[in-house]
Short mmCIF file of N, CA and C in Angstrom, two decimals:
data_model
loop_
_atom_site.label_atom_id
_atom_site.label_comp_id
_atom_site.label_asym_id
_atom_site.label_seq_id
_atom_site.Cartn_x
_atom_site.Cartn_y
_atom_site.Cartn_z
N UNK A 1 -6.79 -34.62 4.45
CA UNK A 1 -7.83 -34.45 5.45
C UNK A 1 -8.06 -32.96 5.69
N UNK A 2 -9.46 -32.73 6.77
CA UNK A 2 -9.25 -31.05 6.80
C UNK A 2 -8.56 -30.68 7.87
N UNK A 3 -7.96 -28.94 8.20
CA UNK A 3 -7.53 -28.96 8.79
C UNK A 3 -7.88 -28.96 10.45
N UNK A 4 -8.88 -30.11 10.90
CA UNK A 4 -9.47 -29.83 11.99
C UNK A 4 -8.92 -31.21 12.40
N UNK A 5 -8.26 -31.86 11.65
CA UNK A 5 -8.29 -33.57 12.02
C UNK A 5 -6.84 -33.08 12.65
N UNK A 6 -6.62 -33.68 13.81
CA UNK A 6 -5.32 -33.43 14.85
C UNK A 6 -4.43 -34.83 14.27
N UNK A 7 -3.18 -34.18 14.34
CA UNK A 7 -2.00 -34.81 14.25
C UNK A 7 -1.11 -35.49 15.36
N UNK A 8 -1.55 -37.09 15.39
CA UNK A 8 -1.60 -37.79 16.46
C UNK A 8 -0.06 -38.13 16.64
N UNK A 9 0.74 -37.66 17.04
CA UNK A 9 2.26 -38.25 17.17
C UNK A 9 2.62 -38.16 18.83
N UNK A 10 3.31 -39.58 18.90
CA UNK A 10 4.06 -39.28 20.28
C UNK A 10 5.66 -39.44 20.22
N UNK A 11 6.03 -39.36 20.99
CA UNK A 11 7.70 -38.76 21.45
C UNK A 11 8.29 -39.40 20.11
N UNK A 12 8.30 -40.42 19.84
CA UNK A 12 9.61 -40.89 18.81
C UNK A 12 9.35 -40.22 17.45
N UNK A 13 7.99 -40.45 17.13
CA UNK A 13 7.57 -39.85 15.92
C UNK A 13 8.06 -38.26 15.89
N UNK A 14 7.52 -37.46 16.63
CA UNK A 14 7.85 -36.42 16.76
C UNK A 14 9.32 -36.03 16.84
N UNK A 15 10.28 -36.99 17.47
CA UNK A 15 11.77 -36.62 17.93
C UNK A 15 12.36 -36.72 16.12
N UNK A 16 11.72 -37.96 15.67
CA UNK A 16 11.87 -38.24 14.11
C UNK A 16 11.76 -37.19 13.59
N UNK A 17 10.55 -36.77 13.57
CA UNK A 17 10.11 -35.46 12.59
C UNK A 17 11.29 -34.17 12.64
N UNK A 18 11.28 -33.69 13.64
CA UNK A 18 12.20 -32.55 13.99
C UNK A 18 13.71 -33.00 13.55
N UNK A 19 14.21 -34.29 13.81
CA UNK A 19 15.27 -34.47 13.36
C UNK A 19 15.52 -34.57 11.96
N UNK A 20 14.68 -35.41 11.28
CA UNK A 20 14.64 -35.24 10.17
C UNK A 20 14.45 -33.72 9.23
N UNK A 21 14.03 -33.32 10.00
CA UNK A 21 13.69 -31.58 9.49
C UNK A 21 15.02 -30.47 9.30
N UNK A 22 16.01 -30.93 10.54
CA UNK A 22 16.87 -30.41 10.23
C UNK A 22 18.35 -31.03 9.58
N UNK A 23 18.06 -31.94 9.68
CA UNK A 23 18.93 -32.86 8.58
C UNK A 23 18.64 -33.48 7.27
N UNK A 24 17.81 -33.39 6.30
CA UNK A 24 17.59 -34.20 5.64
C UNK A 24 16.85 -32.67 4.64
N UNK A 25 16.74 -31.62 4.94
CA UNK A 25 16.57 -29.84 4.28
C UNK A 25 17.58 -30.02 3.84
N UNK A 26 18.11 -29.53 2.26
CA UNK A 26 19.06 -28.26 2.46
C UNK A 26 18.68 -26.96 2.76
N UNK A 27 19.22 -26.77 3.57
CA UNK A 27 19.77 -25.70 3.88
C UNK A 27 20.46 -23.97 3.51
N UNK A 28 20.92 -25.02 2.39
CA UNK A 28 22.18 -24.14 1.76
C UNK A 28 22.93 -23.08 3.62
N UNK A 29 23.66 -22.70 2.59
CA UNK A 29 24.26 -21.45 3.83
C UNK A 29 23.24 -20.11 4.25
N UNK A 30 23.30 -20.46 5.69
CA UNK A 30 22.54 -20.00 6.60
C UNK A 30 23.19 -19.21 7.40
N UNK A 31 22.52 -17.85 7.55
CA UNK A 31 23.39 -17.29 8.16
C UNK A 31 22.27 -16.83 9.66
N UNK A 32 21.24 -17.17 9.88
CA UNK A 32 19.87 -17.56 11.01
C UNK A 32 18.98 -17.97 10.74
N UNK A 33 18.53 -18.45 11.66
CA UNK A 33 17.50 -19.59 11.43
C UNK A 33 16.71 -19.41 12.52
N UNK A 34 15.44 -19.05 12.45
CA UNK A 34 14.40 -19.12 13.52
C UNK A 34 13.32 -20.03 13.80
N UNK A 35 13.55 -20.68 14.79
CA UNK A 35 12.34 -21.97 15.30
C UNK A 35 11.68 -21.05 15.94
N UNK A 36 10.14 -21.40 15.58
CA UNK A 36 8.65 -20.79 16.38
C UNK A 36 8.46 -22.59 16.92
N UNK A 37 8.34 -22.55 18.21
CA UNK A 37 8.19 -24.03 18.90
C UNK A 37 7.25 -23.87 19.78
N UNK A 38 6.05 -24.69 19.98
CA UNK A 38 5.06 -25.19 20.93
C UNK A 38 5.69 -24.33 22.47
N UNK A 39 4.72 -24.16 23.19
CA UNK A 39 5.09 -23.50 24.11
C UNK A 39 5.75 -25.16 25.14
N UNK A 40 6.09 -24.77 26.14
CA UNK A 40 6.36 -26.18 27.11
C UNK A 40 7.92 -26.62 27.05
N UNK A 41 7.91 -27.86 27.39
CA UNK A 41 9.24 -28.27 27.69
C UNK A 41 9.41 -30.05 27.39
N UNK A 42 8.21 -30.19 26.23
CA UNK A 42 8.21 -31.35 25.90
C UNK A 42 9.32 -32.08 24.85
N UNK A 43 9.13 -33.05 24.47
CA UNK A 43 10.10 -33.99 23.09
C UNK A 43 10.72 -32.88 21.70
N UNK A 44 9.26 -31.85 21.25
CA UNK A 44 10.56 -30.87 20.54
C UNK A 44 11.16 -30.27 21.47
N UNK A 45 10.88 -29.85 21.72
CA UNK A 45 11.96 -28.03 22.95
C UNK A 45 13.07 -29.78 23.30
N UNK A 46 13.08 -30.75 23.39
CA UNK A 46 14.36 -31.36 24.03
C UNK A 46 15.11 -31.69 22.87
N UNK A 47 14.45 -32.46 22.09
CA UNK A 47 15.20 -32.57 20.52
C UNK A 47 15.43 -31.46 19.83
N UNK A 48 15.30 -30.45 20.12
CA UNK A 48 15.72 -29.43 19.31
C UNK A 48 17.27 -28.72 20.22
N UNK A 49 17.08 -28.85 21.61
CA UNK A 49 17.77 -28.60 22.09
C UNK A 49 18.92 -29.45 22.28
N UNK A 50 18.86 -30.48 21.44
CA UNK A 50 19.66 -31.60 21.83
C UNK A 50 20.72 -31.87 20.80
N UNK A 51 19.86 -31.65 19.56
CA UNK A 51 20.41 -31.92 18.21
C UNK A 51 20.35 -31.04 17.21
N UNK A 52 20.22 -29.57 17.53
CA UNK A 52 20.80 -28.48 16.71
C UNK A 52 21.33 -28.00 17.21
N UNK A 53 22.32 -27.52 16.04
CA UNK A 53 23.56 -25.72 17.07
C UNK A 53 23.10 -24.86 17.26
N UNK A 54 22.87 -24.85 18.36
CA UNK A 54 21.70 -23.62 18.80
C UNK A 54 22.78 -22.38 19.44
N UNK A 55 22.99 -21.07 19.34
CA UNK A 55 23.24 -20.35 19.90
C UNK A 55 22.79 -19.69 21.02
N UNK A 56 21.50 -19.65 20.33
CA UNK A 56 21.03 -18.99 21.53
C UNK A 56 19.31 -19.00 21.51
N UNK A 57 18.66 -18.75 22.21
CA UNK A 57 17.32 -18.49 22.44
C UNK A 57 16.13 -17.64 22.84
N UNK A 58 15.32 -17.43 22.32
CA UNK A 58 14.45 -15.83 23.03
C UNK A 58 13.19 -16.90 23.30
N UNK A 59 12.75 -16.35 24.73
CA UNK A 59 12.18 -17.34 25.06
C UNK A 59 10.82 -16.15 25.26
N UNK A 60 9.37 -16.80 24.66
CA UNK A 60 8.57 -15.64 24.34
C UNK A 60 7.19 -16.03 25.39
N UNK A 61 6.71 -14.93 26.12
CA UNK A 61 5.68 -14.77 27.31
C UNK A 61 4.58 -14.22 26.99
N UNK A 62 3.42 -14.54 27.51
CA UNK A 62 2.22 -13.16 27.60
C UNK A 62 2.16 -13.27 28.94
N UNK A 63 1.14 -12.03 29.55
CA UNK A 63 1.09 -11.74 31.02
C UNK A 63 -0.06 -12.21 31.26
N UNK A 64 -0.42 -14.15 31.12
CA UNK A 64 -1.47 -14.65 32.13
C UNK A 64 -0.21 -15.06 32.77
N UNK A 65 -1.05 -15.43 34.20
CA UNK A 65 -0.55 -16.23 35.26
C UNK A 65 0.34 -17.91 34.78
N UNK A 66 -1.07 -18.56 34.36
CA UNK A 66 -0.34 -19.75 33.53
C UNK A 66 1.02 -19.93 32.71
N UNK A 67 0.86 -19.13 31.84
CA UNK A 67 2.14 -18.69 31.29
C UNK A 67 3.42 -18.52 31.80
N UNK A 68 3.13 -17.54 32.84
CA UNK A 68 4.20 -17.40 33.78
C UNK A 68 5.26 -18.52 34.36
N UNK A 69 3.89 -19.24 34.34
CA UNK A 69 4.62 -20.89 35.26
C UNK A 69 5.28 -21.96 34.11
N UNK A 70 5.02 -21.41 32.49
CA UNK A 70 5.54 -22.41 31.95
C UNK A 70 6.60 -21.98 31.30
N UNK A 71 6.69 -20.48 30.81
CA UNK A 71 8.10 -19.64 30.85
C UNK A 71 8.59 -20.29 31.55
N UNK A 72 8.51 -20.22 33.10
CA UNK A 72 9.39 -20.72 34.08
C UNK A 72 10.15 -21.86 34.03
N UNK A 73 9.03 -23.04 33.56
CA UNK A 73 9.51 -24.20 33.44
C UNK A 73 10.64 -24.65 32.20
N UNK A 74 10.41 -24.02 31.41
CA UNK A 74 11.37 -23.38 29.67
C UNK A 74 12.42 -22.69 30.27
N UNK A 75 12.57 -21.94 30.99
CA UNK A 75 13.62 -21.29 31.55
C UNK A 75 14.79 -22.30 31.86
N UNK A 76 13.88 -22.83 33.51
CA UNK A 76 14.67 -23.74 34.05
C UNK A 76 15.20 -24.97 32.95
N UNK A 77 14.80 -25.36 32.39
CA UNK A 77 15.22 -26.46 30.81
C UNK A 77 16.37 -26.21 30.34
N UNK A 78 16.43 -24.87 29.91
CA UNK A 78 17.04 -24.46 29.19
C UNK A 78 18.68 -23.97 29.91
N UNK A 79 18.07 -23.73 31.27
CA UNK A 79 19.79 -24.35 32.05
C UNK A 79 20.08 -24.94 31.89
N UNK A 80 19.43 -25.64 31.98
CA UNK A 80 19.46 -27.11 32.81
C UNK A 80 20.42 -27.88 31.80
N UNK A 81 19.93 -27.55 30.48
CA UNK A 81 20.58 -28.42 29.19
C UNK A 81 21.45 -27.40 28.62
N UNK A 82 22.06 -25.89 29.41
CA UNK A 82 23.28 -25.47 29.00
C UNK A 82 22.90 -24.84 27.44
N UNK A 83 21.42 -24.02 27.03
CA UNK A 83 21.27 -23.53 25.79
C UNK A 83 21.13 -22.23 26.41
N UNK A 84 22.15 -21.54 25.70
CA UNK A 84 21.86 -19.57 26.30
C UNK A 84 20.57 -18.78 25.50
N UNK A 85 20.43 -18.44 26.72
CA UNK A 85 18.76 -17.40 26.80
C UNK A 85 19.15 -15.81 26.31
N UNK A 86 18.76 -15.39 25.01
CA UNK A 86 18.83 -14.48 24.90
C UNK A 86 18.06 -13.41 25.50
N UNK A 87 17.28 -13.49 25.72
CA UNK A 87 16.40 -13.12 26.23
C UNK A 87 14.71 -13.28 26.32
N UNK A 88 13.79 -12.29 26.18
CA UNK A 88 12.62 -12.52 26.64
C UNK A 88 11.67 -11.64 26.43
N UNK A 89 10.77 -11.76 25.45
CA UNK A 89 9.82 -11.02 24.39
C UNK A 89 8.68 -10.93 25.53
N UNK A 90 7.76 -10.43 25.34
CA UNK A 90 6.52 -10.44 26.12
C UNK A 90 5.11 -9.82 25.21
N UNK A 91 5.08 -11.08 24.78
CA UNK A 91 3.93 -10.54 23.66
C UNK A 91 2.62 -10.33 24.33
N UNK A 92 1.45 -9.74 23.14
CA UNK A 92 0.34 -9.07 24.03
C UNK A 92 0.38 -8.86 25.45
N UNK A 93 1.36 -7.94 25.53
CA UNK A 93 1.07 -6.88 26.70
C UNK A 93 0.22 -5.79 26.98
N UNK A 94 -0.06 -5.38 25.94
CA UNK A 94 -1.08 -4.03 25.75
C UNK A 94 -1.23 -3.95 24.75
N UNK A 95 -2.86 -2.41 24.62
CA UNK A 95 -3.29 -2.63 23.48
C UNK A 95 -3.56 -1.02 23.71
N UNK A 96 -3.51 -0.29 22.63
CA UNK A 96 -3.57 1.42 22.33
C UNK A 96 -4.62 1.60 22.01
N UNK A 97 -5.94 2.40 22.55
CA UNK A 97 -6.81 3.01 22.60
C UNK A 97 -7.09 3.45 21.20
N UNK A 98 -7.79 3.42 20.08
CA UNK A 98 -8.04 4.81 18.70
C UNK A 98 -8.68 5.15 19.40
N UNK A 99 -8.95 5.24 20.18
CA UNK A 99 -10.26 6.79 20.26
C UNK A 99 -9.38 7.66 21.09
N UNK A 100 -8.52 7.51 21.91
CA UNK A 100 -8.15 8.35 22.81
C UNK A 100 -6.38 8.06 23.59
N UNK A 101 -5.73 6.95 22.79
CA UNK A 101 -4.74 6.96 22.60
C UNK A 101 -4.14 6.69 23.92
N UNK A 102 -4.92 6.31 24.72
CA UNK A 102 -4.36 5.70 26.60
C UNK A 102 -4.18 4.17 26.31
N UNK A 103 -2.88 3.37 26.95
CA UNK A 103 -2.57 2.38 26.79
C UNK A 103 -3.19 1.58 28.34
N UNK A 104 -3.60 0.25 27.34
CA UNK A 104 -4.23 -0.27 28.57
C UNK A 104 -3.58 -1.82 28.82
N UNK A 105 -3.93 -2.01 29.79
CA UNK A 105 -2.98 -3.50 29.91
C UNK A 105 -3.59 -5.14 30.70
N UNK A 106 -4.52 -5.44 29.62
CA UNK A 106 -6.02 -6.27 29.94
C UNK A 106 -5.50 -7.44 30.88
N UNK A 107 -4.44 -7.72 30.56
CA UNK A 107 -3.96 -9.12 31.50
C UNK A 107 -3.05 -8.72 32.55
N UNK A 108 -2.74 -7.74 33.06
CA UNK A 108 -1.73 -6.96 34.07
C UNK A 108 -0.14 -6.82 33.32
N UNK A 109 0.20 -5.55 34.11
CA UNK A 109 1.13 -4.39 33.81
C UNK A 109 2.26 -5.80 34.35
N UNK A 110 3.65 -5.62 33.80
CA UNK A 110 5.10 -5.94 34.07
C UNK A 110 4.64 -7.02 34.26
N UNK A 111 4.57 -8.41 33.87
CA UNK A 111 4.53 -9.73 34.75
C UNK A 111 6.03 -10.15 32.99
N UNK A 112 6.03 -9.77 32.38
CA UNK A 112 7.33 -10.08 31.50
C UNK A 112 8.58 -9.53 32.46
N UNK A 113 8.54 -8.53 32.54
CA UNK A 113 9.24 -7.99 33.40
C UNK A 113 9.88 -8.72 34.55
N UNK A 114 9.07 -9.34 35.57
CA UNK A 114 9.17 -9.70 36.68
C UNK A 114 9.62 -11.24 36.14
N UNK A 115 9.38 -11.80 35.11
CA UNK A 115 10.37 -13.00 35.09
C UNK A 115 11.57 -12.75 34.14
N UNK A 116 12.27 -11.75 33.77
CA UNK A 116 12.81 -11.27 33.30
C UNK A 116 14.09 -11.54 34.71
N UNK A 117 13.39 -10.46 35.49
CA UNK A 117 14.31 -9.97 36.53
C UNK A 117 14.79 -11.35 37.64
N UNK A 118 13.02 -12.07 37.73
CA UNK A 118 13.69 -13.64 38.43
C UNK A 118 14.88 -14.73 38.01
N UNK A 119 15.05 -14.12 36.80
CA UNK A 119 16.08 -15.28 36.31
C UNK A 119 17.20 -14.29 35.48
N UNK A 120 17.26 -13.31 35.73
CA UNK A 120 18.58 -11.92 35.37
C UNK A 120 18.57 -12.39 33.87
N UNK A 121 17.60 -12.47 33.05
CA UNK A 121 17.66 -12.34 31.92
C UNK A 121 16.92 -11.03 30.65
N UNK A 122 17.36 -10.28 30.06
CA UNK A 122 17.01 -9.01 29.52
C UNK A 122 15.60 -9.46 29.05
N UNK A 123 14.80 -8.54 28.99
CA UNK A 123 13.50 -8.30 28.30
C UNK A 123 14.25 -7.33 27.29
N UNK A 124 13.76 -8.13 26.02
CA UNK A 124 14.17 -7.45 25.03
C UNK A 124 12.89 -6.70 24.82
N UNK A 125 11.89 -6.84 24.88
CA UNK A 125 10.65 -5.60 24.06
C UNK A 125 9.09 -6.85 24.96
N UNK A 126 8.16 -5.69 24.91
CA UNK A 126 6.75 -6.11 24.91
C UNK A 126 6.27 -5.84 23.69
N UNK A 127 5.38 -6.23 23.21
CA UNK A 127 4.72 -6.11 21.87
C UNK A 127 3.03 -5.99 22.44
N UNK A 128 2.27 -5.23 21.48
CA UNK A 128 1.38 -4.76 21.20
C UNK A 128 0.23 -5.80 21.33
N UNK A 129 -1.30 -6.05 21.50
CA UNK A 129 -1.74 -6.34 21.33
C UNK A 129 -2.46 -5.81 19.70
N UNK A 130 -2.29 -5.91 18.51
CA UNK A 130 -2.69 -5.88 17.14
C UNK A 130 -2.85 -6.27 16.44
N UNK A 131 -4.68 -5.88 15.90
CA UNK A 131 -5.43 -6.62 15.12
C UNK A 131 -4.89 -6.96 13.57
N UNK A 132 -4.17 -5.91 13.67
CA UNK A 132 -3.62 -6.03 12.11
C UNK A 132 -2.60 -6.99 11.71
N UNK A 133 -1.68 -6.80 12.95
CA UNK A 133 -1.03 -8.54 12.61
C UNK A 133 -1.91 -9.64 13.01
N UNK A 134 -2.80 -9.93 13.34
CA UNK A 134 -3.45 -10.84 13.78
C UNK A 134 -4.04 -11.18 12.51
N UNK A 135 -4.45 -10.40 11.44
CA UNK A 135 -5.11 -10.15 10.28
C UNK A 135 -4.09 -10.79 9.22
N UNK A 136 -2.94 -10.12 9.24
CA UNK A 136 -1.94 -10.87 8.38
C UNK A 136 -1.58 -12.05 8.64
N UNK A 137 -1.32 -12.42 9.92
CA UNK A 137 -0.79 -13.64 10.29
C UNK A 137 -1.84 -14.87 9.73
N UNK A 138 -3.33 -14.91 9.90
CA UNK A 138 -4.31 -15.83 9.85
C UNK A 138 -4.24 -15.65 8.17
N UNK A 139 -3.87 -14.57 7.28
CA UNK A 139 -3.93 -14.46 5.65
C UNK A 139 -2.64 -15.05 5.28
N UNK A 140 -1.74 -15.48 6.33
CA UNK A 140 -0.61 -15.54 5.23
C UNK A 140 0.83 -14.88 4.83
N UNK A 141 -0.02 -13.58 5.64
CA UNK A 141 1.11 -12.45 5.02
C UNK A 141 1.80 -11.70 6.28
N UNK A 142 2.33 -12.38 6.68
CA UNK A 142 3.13 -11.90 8.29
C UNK A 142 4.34 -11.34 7.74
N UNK A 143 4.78 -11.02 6.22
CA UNK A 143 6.26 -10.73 6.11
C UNK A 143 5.80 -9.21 5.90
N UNK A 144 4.62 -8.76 5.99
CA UNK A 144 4.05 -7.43 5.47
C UNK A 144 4.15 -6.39 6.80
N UNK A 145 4.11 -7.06 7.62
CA UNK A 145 3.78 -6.15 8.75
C UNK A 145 5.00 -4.98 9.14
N UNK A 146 4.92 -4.42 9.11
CA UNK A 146 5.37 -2.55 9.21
C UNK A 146 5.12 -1.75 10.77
N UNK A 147 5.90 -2.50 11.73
CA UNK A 147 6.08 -2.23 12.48
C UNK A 147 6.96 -2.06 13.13
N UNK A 148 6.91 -0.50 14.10
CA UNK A 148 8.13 -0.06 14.44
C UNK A 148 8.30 -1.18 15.62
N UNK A 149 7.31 -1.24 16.73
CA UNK A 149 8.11 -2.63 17.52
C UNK A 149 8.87 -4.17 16.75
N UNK A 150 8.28 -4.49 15.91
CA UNK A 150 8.90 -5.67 15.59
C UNK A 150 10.66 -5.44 14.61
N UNK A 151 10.54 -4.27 13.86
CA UNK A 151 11.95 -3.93 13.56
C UNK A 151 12.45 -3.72 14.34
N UNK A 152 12.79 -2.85 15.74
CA UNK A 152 13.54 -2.83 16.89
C UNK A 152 13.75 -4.49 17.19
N UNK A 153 12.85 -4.71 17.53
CA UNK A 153 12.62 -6.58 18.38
C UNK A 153 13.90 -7.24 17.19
N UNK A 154 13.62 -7.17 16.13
CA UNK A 154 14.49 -7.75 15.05
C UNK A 154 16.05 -7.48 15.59
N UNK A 155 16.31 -6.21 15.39
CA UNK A 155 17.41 -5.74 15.12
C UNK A 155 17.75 -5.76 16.64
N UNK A 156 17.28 -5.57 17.95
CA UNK A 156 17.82 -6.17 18.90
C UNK A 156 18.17 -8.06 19.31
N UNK A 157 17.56 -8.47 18.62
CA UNK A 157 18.11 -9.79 18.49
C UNK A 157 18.69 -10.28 18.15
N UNK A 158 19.64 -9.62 16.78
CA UNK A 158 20.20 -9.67 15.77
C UNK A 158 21.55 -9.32 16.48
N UNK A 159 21.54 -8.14 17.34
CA UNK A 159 22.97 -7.83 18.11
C UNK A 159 22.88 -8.51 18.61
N UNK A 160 22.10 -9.38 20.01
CA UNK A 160 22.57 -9.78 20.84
C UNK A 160 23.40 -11.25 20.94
#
């Protein structure tokens, strides 16, 4: 089909899918493994949290309001079910001027920050608003990107 036709699954199907995904891969030896997961606190975020060895988690924000409230709700989950929060990315936060090199901050300044601090968990980095990963990501080629924030972001996650 094309890719406009939506993928109709509810809870079991879905709990299936994810389980099956991580059992039924090899694997081989792994030494990390990164889940990119639906934002929320639905059937994956619980099956994933339920039935992998999870170490740990970076739980990732932008600075609308909405957002705010569902971080929150991912937060609280993620007590709740005893999975440690590494911390807390805050993507498109700002975006750098070419013409004149002043940083601006279209959805408001610190709101990563401020749920950072509500729940004493580190903000590891804000990230950029950029067209150029936005460019790679929609081509395909997200392993290209050459950026000094996302190598820090890496390699602080990697210690923690």
């Amino acid at each position: 089909k094309d890719e406009t036709t939506p993928i109709l699954w509810r809870g079991a199907l879905i709990t299936k899918a994810v389980t099956d995904f991580w059992t039924e891969v090899n694997w081989q030896e792994l030494d990390l493994m990164v889940l990119d997961m639906p934002p929320g606190t639905g059937d994956i975020a619980m099956t994933v949290f339920q039935s992998l060895p999870i170490t740990g988690i970076v739980i990732v924000t932008s600075p609308q309001d909405l957002v705010s409230m569902i971080v929150s709700k991912a937060v609280e989950m993620a007590n709740k079910m005893n999975v440690p929060i590494i911390g807390i990315i805050e993507n498109f936060s700002y975006f750098v001027c070419d013409e004149c090199d002043k940083v601006h901050y279209p959805f408001g300044q610190n709101k990563g920050q401020s749920i950072a601090e509500k729940y004493n968990i580190p903000l590891l980095g804000q990230l950029p608003i950029n067209p150029i990963i936005n460019e790679l990501a929609d081509e395909g080629r997200i392993e290209e990107i050459e950026s000094e924030d996302f190598t820090w972001l890496v390699e602080t996650i990697m210690e923690a």
